[in-house]
PDB file of C-alpha atoms in Angstrom:
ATOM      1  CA  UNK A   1       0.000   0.000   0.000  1.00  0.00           C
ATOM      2  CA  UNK A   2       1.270   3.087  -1.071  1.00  0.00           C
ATOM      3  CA  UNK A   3       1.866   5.944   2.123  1.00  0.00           C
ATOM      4  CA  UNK A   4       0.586   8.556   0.239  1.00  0.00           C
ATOM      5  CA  UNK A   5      -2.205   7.607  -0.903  1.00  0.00           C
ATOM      6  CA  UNK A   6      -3.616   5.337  -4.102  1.00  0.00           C
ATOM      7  CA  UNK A   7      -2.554   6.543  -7.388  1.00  0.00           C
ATOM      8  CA  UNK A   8      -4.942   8.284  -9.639  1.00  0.00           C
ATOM      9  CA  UNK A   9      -5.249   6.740 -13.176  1.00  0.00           C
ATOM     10  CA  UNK A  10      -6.544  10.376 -14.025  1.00  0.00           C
ATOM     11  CA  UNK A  11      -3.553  12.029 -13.416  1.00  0.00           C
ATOM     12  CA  UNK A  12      -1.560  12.522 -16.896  1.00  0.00           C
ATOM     13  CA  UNK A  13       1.892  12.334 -15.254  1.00  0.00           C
ATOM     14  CA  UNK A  14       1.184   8.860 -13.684  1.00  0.00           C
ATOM     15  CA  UNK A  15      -1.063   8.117 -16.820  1.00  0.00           C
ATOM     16  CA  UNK A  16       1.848   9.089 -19.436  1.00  0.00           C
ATOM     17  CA  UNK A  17      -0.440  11.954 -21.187  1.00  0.00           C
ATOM     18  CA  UNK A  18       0.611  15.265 -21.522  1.00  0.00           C
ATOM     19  CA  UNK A  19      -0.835  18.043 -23.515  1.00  0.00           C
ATOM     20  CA  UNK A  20       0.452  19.235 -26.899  1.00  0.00           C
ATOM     21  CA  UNK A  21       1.691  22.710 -27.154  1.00  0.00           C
ATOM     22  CA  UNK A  22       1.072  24.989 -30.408  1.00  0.00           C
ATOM     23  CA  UNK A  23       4.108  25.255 -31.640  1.00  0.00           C
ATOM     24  CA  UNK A  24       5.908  28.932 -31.503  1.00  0.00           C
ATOM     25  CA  UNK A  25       4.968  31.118 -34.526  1.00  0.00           C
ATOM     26  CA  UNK A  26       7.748  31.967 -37.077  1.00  0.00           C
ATOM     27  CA  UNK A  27       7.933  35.573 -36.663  1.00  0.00           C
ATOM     28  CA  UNK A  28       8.148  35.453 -32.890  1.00  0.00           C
ATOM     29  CA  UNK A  29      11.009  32.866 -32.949  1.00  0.00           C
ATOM     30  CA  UNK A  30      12.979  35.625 -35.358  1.00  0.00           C
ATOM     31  CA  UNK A  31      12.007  38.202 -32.763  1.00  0.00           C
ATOM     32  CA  UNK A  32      13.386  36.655 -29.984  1.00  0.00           C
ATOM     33  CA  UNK A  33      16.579  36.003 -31.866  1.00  0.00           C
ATOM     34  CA  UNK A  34      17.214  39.234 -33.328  1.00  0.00           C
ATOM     35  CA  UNK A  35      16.621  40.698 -29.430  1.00  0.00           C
ATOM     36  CA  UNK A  36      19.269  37.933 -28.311  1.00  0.00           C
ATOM     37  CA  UNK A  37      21.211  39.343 -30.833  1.00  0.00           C
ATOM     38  CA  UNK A  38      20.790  42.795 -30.256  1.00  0.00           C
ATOM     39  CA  UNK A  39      21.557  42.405 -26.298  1.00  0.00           C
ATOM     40  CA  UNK A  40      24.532  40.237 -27.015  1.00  0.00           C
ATOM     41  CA  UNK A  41      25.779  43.252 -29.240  1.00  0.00           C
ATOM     42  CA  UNK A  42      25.475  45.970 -26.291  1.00  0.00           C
ATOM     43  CA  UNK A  43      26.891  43.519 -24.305  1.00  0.00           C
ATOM     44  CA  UNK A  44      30.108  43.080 -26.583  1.00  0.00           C
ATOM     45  CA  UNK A  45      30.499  46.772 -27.454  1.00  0.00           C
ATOM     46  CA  UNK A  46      30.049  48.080 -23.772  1.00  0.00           C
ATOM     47  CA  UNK A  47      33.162  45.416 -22.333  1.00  0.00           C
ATOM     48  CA  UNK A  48      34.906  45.889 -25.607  1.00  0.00           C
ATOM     49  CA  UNK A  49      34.528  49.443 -26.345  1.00  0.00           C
ATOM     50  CA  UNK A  50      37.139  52.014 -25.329  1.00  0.00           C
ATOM     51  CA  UNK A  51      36.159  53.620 -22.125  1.00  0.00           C
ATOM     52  CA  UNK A  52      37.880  57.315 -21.416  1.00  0.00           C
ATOM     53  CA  UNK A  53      40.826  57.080 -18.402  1.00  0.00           C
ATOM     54  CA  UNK A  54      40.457  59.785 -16.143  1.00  0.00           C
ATOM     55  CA  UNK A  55      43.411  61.386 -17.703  1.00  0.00           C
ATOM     56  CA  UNK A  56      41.441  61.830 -20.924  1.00  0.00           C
ATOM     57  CA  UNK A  57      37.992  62.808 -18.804  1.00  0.00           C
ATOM     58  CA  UNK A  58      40.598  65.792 -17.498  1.00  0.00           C
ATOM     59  CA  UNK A  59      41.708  66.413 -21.043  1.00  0.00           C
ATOM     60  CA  UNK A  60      38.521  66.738 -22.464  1.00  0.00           C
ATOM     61  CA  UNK A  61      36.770  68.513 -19.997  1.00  0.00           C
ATOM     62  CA  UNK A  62      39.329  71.055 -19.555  1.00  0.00           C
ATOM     63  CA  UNK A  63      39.424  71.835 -23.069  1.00  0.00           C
ATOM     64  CA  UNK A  64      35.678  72.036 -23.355  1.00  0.00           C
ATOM     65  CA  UNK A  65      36.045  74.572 -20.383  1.00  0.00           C
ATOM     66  CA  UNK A  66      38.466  76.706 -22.726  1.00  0.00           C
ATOM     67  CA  UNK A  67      36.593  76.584 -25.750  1.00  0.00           C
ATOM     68  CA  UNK A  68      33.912  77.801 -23.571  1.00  0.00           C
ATOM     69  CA  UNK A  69      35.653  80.926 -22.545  1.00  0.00           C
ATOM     70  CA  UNK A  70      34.889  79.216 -18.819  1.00  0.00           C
ATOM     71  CA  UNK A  71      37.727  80.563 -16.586  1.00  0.00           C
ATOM     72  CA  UNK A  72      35.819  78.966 -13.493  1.00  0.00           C
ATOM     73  CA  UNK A  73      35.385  75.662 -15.301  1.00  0.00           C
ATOM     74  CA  UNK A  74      39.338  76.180 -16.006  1.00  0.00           C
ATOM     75  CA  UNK A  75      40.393  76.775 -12.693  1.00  0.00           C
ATOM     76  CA  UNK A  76      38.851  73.837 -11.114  1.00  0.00           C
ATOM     77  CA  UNK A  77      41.416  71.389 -12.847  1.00  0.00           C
ATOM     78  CA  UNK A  78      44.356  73.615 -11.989  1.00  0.00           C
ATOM     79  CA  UNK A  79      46.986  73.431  -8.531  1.00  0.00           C
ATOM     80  CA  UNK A  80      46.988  76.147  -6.343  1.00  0.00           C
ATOM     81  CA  UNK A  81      49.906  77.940  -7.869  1.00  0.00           C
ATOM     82  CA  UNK A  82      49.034  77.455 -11.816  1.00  0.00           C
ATOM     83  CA  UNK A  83      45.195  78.282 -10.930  1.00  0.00           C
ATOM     84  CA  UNK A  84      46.258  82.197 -10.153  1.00  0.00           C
ATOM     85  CA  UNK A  85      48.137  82.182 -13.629  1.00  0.00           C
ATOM     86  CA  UNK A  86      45.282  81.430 -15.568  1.00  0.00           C
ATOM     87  CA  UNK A  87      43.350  84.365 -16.129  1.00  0.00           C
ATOM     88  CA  UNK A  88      40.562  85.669 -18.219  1.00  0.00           C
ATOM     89  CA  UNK A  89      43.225  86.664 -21.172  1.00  0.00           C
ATOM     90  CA  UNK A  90      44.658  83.073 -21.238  1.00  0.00           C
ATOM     91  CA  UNK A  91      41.368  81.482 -21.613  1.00  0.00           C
ATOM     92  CA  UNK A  92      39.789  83.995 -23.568  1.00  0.00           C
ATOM     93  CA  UNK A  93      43.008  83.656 -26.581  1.00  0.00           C
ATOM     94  CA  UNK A  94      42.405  79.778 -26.083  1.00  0.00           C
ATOM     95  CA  UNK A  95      38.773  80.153 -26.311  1.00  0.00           C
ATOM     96  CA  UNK A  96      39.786  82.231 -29.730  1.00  0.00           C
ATOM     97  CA  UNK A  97      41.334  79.413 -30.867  1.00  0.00           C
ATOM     98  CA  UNK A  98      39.015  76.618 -30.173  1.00  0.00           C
ATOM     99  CA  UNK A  99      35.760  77.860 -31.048  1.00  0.00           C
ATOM    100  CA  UNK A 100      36.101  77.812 -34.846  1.00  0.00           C
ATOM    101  CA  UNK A 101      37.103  74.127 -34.477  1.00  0.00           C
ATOM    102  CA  UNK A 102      33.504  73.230 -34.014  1.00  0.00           C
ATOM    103  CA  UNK A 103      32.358  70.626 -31.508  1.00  0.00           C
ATOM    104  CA  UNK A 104      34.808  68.535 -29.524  1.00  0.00           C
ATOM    105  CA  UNK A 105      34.349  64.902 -30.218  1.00  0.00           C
ATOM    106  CA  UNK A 106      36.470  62.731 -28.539  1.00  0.00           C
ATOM    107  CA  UNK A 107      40.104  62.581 -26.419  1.00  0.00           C
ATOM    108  CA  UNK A 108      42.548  59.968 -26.869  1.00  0.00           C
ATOM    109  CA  UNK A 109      45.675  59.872 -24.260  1.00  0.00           C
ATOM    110  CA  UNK A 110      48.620  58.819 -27.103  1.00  0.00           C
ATOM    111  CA  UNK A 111      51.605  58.613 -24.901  1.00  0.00           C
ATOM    112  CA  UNK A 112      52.284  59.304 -20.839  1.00  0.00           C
ATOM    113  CA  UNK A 113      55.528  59.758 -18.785  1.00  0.00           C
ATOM    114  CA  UNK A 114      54.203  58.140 -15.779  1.00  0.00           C
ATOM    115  CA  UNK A 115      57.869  59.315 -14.009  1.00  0.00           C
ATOM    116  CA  UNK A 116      57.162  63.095 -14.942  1.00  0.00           C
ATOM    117  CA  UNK A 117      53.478  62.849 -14.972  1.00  0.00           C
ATOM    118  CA  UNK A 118      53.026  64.006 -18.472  1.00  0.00           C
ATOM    119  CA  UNK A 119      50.696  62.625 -20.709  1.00  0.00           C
ATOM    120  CA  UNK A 120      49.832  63.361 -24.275  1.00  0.00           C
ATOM    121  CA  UNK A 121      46.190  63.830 -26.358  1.00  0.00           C
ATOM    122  CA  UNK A 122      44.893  64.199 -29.606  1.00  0.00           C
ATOM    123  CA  UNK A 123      41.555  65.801 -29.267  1.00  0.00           C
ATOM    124  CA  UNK A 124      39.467  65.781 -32.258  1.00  0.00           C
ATOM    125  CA  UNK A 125      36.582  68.443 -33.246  1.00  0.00           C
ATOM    126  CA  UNK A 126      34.459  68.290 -35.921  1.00  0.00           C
ATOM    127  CA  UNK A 127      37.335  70.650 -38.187  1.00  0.00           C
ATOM    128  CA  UNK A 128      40.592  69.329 -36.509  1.00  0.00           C
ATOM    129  CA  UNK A 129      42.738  67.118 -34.729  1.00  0.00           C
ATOM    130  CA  UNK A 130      44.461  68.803 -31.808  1.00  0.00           C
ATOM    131  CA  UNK A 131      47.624  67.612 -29.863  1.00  0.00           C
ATOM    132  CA  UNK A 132      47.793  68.494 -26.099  1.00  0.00           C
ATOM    133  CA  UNK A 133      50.548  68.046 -23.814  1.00  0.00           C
ATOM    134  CA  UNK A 134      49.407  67.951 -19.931  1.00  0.00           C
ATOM    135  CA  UNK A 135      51.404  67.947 -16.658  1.00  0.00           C
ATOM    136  CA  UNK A 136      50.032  66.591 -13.567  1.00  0.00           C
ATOM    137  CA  UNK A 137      50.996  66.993 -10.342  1.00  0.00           C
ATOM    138  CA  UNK A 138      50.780  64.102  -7.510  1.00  0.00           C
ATOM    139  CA  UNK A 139      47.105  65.132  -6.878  1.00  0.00           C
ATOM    140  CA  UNK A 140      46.081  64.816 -10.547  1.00  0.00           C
ATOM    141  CA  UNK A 141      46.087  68.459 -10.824  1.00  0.00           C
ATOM    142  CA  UNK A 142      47.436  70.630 -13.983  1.00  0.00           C
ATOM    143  CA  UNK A 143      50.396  72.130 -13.344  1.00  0.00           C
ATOM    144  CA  UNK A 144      51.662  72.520 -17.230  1.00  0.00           C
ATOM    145  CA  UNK A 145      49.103  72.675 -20.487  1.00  0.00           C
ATOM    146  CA  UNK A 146      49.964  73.236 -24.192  1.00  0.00           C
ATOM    147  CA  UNK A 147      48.735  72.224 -27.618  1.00  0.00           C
ATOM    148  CA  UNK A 148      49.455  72.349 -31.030  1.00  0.00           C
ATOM    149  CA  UNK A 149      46.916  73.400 -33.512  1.00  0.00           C
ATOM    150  CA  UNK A 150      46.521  71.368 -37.058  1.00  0.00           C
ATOM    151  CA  UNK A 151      48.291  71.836 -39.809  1.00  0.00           C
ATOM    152  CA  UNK A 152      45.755  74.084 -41.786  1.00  0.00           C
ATOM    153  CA  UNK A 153      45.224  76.423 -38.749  1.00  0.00           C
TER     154      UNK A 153
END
């Protein structure tokens, strides 16, 4: 005698019977692929994808600062003794220059002296590629900034 109880001959698991399913619709199987797809994709890109250093986040929004005319935007990225240097002259003659080089799209560090804590960027726009040279000090602060403009500036 069974402790549970007698078997039902009813029930389909005991009974072997289980119900069909419709099978899944054609489009709906390519829609669940293509959104597989699509999330493996973002996925992939996101790991993959280069992701700006803080060096470069510095860099570019620094520069974005000057093209701005933004003294105070400026300052905030400077040491003590380099902030009272910069002044609304400086920024305005960088400002000059980087406005007609439209929109700034991306910053790429190219080289870095770890020992002297200078690193190196080109920084496009949408009508140039510029190169910047940057000096750090220990706190990640500018201490030393200059670029070169491109070649038909």
């Amino acid at each position: 005698m069974n402790p549970a109880g007698p078997a039902s001959p009813a029930s389909p698991a005991i009974a072997g019977r289980t119900t069909a399913k419709a099978p899944m619709p054609q489009s709906r199987r390519f829609l669940i692929i293509a959104l597989i797809l699509i999330i493996g994709y973002g996925v992939a890109h996101s790991v993959f994808s280069h992701h700006d250093t803080t060096y470069e986040k510095i860099a570019g929004q620094m520069t974005q600062a000057l093209q701005n005319n933004d003294l105070d935007g400026v300052e905030k990225f400077q040491n003590a003794e380099t902030a009272t240097q910069v002044t609304h002259a400086v920024v305005g003659r960088d400002a000059d220059v980087f406005k007609p080089l439209g929109k700034l799209k991306s910053v790429r560090e190219t080289s870095a002296d770890p020992a002297r804590r200078i690193h190196q960027f080109d920084v496009t726009f949408d009508k140039g590629v510029v190169h910047e040279t940057i000096r750090f000090d220990p706190q990640d602060k500018v201490v030393g900034f200059k670029y070169e403009l491109p070649a038909s500036q």
